Each structure stands twice: as structure tokens, then as C-alpha cells.
mmCIF file of C-alpha atoms in Angstrom:
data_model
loop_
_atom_site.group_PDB
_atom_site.id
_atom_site.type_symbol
_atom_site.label_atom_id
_atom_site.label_comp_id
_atom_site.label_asym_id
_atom_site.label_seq_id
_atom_site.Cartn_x
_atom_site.Cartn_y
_atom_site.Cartn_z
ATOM 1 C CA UNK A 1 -4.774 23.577 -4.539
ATOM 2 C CA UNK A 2 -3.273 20.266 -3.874
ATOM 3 C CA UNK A 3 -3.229 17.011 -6.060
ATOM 4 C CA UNK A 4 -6.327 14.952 -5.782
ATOM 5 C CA UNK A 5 -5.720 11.507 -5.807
ATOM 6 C CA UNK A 6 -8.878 9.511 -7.306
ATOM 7 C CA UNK A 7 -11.687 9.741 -4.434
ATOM 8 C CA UNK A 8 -13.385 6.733 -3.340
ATOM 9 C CA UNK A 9 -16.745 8.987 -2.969
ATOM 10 C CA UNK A 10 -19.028 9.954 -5.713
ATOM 11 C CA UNK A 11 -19.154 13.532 -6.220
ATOM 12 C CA UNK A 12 -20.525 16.019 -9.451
ATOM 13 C CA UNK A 13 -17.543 18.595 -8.777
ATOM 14 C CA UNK A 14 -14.652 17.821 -10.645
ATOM 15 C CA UNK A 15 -11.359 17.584 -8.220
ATOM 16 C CA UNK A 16 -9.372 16.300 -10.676
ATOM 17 C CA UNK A 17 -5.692 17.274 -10.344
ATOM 18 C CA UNK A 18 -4.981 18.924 -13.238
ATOM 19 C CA UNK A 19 -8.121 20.890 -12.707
ATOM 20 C CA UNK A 20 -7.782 21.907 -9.468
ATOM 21 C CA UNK A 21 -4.111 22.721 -10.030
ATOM 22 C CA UNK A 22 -5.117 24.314 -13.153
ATOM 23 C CA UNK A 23 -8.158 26.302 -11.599
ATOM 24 C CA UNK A 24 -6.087 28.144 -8.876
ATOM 25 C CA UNK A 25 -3.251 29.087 -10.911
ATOM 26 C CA UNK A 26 -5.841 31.046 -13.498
ATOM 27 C CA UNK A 27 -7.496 33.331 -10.839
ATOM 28 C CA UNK A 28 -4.153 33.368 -8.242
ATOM 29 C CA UNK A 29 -3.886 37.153 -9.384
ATOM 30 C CA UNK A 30 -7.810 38.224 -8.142
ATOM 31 C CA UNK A 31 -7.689 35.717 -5.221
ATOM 32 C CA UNK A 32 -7.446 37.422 -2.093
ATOM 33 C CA UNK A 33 -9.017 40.443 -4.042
ATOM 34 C CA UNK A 34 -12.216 38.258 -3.892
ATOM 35 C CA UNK A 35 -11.837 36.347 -0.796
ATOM 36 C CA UNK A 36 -12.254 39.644 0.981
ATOM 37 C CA UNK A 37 -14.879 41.368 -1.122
ATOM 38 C CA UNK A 38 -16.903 38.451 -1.275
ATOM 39 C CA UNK A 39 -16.625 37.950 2.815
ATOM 40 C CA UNK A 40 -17.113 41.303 3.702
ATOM 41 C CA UNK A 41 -13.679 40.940 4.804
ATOM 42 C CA UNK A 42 -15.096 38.527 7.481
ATOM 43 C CA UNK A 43 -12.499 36.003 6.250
ATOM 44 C CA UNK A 44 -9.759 38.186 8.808
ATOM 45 C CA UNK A 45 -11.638 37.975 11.526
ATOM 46 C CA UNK A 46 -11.844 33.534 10.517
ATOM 47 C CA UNK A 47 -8.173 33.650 10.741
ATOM 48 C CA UNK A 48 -7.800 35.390 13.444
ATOM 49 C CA UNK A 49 -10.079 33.531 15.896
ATOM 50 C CA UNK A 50 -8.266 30.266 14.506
ATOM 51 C CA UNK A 51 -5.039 31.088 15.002
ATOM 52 C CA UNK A 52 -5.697 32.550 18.631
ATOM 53 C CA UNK A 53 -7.581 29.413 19.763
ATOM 54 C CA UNK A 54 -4.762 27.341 18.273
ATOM 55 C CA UNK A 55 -1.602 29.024 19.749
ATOM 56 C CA UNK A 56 -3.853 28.915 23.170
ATOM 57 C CA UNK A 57 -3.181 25.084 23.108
ATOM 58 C CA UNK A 58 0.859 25.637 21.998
ATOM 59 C CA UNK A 59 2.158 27.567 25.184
ATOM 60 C CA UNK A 60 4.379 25.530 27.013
ATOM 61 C CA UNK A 61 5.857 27.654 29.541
ATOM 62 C CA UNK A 62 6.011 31.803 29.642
ATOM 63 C CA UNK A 63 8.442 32.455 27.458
ATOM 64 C CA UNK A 64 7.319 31.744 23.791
ATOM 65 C CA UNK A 65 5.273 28.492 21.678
ATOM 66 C CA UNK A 66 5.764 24.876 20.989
ATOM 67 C CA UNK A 67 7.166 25.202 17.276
ATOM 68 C CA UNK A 68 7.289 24.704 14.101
ATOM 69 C CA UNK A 69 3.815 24.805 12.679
ATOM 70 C CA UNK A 70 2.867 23.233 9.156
ATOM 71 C CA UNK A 71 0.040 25.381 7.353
ATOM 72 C CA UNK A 72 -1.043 22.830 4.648
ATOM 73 C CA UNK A 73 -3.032 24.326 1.057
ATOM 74 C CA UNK A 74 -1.595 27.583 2.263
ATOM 75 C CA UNK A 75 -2.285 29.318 -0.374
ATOM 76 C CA UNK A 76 -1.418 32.998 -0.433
ATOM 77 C CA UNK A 77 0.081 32.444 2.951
ATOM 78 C CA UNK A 78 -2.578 34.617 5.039
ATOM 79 C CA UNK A 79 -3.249 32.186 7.646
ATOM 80 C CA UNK A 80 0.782 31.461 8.278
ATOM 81 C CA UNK A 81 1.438 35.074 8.392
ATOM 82 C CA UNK A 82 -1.749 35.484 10.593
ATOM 83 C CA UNK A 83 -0.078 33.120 12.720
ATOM 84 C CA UNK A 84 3.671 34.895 12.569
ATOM 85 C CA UNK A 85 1.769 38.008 13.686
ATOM 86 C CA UNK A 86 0.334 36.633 16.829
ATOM 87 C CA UNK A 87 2.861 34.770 17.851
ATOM 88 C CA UNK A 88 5.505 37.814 17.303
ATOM 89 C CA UNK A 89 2.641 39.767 19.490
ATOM 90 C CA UNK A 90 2.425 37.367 22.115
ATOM 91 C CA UNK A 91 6.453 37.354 22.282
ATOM 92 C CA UNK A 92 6.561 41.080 22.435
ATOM 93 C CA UNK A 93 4.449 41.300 25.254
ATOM 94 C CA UNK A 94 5.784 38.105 27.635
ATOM 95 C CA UNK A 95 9.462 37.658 26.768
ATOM 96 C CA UNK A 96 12.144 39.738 28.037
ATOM 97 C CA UNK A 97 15.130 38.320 26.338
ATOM 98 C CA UNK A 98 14.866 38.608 22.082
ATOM 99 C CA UNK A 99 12.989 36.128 20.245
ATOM 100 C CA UNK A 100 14.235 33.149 18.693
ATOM 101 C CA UNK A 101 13.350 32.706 15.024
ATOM 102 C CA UNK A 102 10.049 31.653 14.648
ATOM 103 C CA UNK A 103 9.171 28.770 11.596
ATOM 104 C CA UNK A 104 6.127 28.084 10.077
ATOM 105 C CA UNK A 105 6.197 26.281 7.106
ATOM 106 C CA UNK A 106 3.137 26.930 4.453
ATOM 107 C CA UNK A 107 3.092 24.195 1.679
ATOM 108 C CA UNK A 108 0.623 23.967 -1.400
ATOM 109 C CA UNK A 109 0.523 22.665 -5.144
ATOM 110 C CA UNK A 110 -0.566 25.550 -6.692
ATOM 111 C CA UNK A 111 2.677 27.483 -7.704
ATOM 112 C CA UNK A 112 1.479 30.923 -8.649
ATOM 113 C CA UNK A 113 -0.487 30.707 -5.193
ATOM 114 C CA UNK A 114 2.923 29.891 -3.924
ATOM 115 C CA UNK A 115 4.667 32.989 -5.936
ATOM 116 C CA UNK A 116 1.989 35.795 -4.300
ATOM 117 C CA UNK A 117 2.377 34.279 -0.919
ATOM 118 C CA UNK A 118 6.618 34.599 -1.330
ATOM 119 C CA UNK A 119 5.972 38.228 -2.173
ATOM 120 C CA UNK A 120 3.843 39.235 0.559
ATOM 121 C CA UNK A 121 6.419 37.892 2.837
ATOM 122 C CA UNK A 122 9.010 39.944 1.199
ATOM 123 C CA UNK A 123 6.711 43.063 1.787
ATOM 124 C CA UNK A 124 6.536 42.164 5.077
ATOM 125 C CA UNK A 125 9.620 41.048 6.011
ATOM 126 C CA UNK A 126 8.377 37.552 7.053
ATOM 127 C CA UNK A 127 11.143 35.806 4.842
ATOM 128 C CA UNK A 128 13.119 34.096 7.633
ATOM 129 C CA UNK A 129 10.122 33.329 9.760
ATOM 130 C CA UNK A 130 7.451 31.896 7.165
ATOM 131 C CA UNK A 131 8.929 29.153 4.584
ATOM 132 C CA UNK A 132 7.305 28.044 1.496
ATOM 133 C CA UNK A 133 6.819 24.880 -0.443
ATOM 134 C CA UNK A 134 5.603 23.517 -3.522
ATOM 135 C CA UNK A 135 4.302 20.165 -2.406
ATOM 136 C CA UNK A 136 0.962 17.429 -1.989
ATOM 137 C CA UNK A 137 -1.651 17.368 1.087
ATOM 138 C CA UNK A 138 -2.002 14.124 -0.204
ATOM 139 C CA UNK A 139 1.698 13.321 0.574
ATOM 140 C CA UNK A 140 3.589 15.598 2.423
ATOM 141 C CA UNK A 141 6.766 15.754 2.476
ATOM 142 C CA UNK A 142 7.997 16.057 5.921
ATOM 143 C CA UNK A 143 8.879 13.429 8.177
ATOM 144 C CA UNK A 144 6.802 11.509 10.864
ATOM 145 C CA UNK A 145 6.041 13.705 14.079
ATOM 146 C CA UNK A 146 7.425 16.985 12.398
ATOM 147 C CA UNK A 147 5.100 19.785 13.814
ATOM 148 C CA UNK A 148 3.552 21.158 16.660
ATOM 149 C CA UNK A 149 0.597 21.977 14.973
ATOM 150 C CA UNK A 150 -0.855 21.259 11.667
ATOM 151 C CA UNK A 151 -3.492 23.825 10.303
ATOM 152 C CA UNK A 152 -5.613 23.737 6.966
ATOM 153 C CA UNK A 153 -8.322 26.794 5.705
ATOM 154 C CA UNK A 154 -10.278 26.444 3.185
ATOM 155 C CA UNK A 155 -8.481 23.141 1.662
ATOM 156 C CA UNK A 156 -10.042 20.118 2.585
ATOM 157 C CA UNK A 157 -12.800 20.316 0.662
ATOM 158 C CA UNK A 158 -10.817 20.373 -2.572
ATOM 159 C CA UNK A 159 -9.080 17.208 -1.360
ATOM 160 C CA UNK A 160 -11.006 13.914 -3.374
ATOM 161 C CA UNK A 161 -9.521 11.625 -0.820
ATOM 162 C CA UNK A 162 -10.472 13.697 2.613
ATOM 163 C CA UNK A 163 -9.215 10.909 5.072
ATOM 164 C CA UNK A 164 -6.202 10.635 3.284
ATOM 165 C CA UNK A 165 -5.325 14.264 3.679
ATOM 166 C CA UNK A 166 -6.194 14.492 7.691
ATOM 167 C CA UNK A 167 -3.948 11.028 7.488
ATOM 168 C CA UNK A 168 -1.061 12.840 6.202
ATOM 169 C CA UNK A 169 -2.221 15.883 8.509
ATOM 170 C CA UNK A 170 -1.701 13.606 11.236
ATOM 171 C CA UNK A 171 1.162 11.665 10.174
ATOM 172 C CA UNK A 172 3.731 14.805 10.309
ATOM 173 C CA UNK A 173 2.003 16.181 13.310
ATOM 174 C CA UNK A 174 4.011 15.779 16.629
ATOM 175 C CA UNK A 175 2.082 13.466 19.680
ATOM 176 C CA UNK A 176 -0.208 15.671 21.460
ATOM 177 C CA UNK A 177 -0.029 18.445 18.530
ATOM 178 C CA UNK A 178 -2.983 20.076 17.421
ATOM 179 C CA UNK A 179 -4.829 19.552 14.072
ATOM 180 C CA UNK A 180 -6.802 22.650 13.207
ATOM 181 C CA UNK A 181 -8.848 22.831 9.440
ATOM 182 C CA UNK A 182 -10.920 25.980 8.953
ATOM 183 C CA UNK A 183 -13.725 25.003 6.353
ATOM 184 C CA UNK A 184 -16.736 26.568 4.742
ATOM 185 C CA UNK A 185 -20.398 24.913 5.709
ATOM 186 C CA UNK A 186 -24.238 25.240 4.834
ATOM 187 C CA UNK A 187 -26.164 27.271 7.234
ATOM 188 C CA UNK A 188 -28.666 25.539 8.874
ATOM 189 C CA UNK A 189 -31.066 28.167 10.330
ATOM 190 C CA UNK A 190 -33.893 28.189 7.241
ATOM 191 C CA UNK A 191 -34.155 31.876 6.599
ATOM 192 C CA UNK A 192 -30.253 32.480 6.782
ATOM 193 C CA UNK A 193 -29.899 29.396 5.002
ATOM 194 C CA UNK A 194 -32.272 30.361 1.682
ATOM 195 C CA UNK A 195 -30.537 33.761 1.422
ATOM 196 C CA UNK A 196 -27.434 32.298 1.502
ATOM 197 C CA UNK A 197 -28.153 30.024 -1.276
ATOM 198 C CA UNK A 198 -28.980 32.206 -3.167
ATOM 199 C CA UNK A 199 -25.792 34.314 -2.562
ATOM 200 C CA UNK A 200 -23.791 31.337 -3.220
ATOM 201 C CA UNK A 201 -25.607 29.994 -6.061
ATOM 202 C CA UNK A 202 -26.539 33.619 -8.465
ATOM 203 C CA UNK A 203 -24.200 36.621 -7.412
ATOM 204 C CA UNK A 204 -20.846 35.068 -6.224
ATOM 205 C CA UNK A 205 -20.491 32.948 -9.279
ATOM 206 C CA UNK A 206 -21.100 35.672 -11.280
ATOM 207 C CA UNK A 207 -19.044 38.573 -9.972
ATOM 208 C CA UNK A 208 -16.310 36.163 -9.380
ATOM 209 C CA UNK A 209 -16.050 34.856 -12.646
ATOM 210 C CA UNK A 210 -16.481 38.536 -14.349
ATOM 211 C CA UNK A 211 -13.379 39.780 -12.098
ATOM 212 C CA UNK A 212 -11.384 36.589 -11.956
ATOM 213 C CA UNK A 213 -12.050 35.488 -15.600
ATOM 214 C CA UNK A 214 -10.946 31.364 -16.248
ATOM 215 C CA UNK A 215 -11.723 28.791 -18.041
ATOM 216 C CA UNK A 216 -12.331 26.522 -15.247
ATOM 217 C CA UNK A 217 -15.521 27.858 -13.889
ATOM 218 C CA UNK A 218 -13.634 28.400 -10.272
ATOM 219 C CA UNK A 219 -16.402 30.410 -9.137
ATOM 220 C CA UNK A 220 -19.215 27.780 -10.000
ATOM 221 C CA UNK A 221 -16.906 24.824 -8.388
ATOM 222 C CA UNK A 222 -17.234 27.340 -4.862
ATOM 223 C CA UNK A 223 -20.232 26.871 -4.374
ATOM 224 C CA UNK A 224 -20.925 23.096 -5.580
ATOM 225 C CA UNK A 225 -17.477 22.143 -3.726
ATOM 226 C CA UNK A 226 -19.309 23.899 -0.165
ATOM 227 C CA UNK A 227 -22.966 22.686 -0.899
ATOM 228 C CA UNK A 228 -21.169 18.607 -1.626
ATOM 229 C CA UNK A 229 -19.480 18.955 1.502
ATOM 230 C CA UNK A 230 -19.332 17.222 4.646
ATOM 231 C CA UNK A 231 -21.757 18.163 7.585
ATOM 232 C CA UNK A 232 -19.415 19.487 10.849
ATOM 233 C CA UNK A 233 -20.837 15.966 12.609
ATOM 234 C CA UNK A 234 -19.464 14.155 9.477
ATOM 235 C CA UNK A 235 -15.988 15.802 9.731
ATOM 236 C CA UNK A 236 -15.590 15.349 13.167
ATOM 237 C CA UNK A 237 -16.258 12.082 13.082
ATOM 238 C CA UNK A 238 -13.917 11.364 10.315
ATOM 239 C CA UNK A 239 -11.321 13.307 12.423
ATOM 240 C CA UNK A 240 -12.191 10.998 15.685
ATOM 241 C CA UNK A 241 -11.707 7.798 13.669
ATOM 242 C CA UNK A 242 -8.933 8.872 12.400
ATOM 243 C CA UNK A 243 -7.400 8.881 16.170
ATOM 244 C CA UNK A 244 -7.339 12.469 16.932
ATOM 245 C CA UNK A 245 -8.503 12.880 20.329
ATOM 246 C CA UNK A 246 -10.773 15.998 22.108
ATOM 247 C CA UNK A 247 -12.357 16.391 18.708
ATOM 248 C CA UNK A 248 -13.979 19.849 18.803
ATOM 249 C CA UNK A 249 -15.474 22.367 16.093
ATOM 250 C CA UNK A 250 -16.386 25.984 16.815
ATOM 251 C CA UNK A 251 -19.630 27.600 14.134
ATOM 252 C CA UNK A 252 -18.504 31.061 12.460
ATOM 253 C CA UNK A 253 -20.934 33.855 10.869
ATOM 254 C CA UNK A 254 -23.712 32.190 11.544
ATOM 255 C CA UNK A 255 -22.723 29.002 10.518
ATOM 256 C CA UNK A 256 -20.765 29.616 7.184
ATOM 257 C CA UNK A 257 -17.653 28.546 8.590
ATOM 258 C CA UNK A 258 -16.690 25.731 10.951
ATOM 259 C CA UNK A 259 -13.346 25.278 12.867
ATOM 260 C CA UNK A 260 -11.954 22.021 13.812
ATOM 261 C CA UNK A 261 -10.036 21.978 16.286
ATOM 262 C CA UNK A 262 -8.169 18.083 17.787
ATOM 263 C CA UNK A 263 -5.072 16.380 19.187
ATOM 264 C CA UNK A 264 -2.912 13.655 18.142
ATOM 265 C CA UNK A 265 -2.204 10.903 20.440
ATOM 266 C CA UNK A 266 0.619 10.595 23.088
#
């Protein structure tokens, strides 16, 4: 959903900029739709576990979070409101004076991504909490040492340059801030792993493309983006050379899904 500057890897899948741009803004309208139908509506319960284990790392004292947090590819904006919610929860529960506004800032490149996202905060009421930008993981634009904590789901894997985009990830991320990407990986386990294949690589494509008709094929590219991608050993290493510190990664539903979970330096 961001722009992909020209990768340095060879890959099949086509991250262009124009297509990936192009790609997101034809099946905006059926996306969350199909992120749930096609999880089982897992994907909540992905959000939900990241966020927790992210805001376990903010607290700073009893009464409220180290803040602002940058959600990067946002998207639709379900993993900054995921993280409004907890966070408003948390407050509720341990502060006995009001709360001060709370700011997380969800930027992507895709703009009718953008425009769903700005209207589920306006049915929710999340307007002055949750801010919304048009903008590049490739380039952010935020200054140096910006955020508390710096999250990314499902977004890294459309980004040609990868180090580049934990770079900037890094960049406007406060010392000792967390860095936390939520990502899609192969199965290992061989049985789970053939099934899941096939999943991926008959029905998905299929049903996805007949309910979110484009002319990009953005139901073909899920799968080939996932199946292309990094190992979680291969991403964690990329995020400990690029000077994060306590490097971690949690498996998800059997090993679909990975969280990565780091600090930046003092």
C-alpha cells in the first residue's frame, strides 16, 4: 500500500508502485470484508495479541502509556484503532483522574484505504485520538525519534526495498521504542503446510477475486507475495542488523502469522 522503490532482490511478484498503489485502491471497498472471511476472523484475535504484547513494553509508570505510536501501511486503520481500544481500556481501569488525549498516527499510500479507515473513525468516534496520513513507508514523513512505538501488519511484504522500510521504521522511532511488524508466513509442519497451500494457492484466489473483482490480480499477488517471502530467521536477522536490539518473533495459527517484536537503541 506504500510506494515501492526499485528492490535490489529478484522477485516474480510485481511491487511496482503504481501497481501496488493501484491494486489496493480497486478492492479497498471488499477489503476487510475478505480479510475476515478469509481468516475465519482469526485476523482480530492477530491484532489483538500484538497490540497487548506491545503496549506491555510502553507502560512507564501507573497512570497511562509512553505515546504517540506510528502505525505504518495502516490501511483501514484496524490495528490503530485496536490499539486506541486497549489503551482507552487499560486507562479506564488504572487512572483515576480523566485521560489525556491519546495519538496514534496511521499513515499509508493507498488513499481509498485511507478514506474507509477516516470513516470508521467517525463511526466510532476515534477522530481526535487516531490521525491519518497519506504518505511513503519508504520515506516517512515524520521527524527523527518521533514515536514510542512503530507498528506494521501485513505491509512489509509489499515493500520491494524491505531494509529500507524497517530503516525508516527505525529512523522515526524514539531510543528504546519498540518496532513491532505483524506478517504472514509459510507453515512449516508438512501436513498443515500442504493444506495450506492449497488454500492459498486454489480457493482464496478465487473467491477473492470473484468478490473483490480488479484488474490487478490482488488475490493471486497474496499468495505469491506470502510464498516469496522472508523466513521469520531471515526477518529477524534483517531486523538485528539493522540495530534493533532484543529481536524477538512470536508464531500465530499454527504458523501463518509471525510477530516481530524489537527495540531501538539508547
Amino acid at each position: 500500500m506504500n510506494r515501492m522503490a526499485k528492490s535490489p532482490l529478484k522477485m516474480k511478484v510485481d511491487k511496482t508502485p503504481q501497481r501496488i498503489q493501484r491494486m489496493f485502491g480497486q478492492i479497498a471497498p471488499k477489503y476487510d470484508f475478505l480479510n475476515h472471511f478469509l481468516s475465519l476472523g482469526i485476523d482480530y484475535s492477530w491484532r489483538r495479541k500484538t497490540v497487548k504484547r506491545v503496549l506491555s513494553q510502553l507502560k512507564t509508570d501507573p497512570k497511562g502509556f509512553d505515546l504517540p505510536i506510528l502505525d505504518v501501511a495502516t490501511g483501514t486503520g484496524d490495528l490503530a484503532i485496536e490499539f486506541v481500544r486497549q489503551i482507552e481500556r487499560a486507562e479506564r481501569v488504572k487512572r483515576t483522574q480523566q485521560s489525556s488525549k491519546i495519538r496514534v498516527l496511521g499513515v499509508d499510500f493507498s488513499k481509498p484505504m485511507l478514506k474507509i479507515a477516516q470513516q470508521k473513525l467517525e463511526k466510532k468516534g476515534l477522530e481526535s485520538q487516531i490521525q491519518l496520513m497519506f504518505g511513503d513507508g519508504l520515506a516517512l514523513p515524520f521527524d527523527a525519534d518521533s514515536f514510542a512505538a512503530v507498528s506494521m501488519a501485513f505491509g512489509l511484504r509489499n515493500m520491494s526495498d524491505i531494509d529500507l522500510a524497517i530503516t525508516e521504521m527505525i529512523r522515526v522511532c524514539r531510543p528504546n521504542g519498540k518496532i513491532a511488524i505483524l506478517e504472514f508466513t509459510m507453515p512449516t509442519f508438512p501436513i498443515f503446510s500442504a493444506l495450506y497451500r492449497f488454500y492459498f494457492r486454489t480457493f482464496l484466489p478465487k473467491f477473492g477475486e470473484f468478490i473483490a473483482r480488479n484488474k490487478d490480480s490482488a488475490y493471486q499477488y497474496l499468495p505469491q507475495s506470502i510464498s516469496e517471502f522472508d523466513s521469520q530467521e531471515k526477518i529477524k536477522s534483517r531486523l538485528e542488523k539493522a540495530g534493533l536490539i532484543n529481536v524477538q518473533s512470536y508464531s500465530m495459527t499454527l504458523g501463518t502469522v509471525a510477530l516481530y517484536l524489537a527495540e531501538k537503541k539508547s
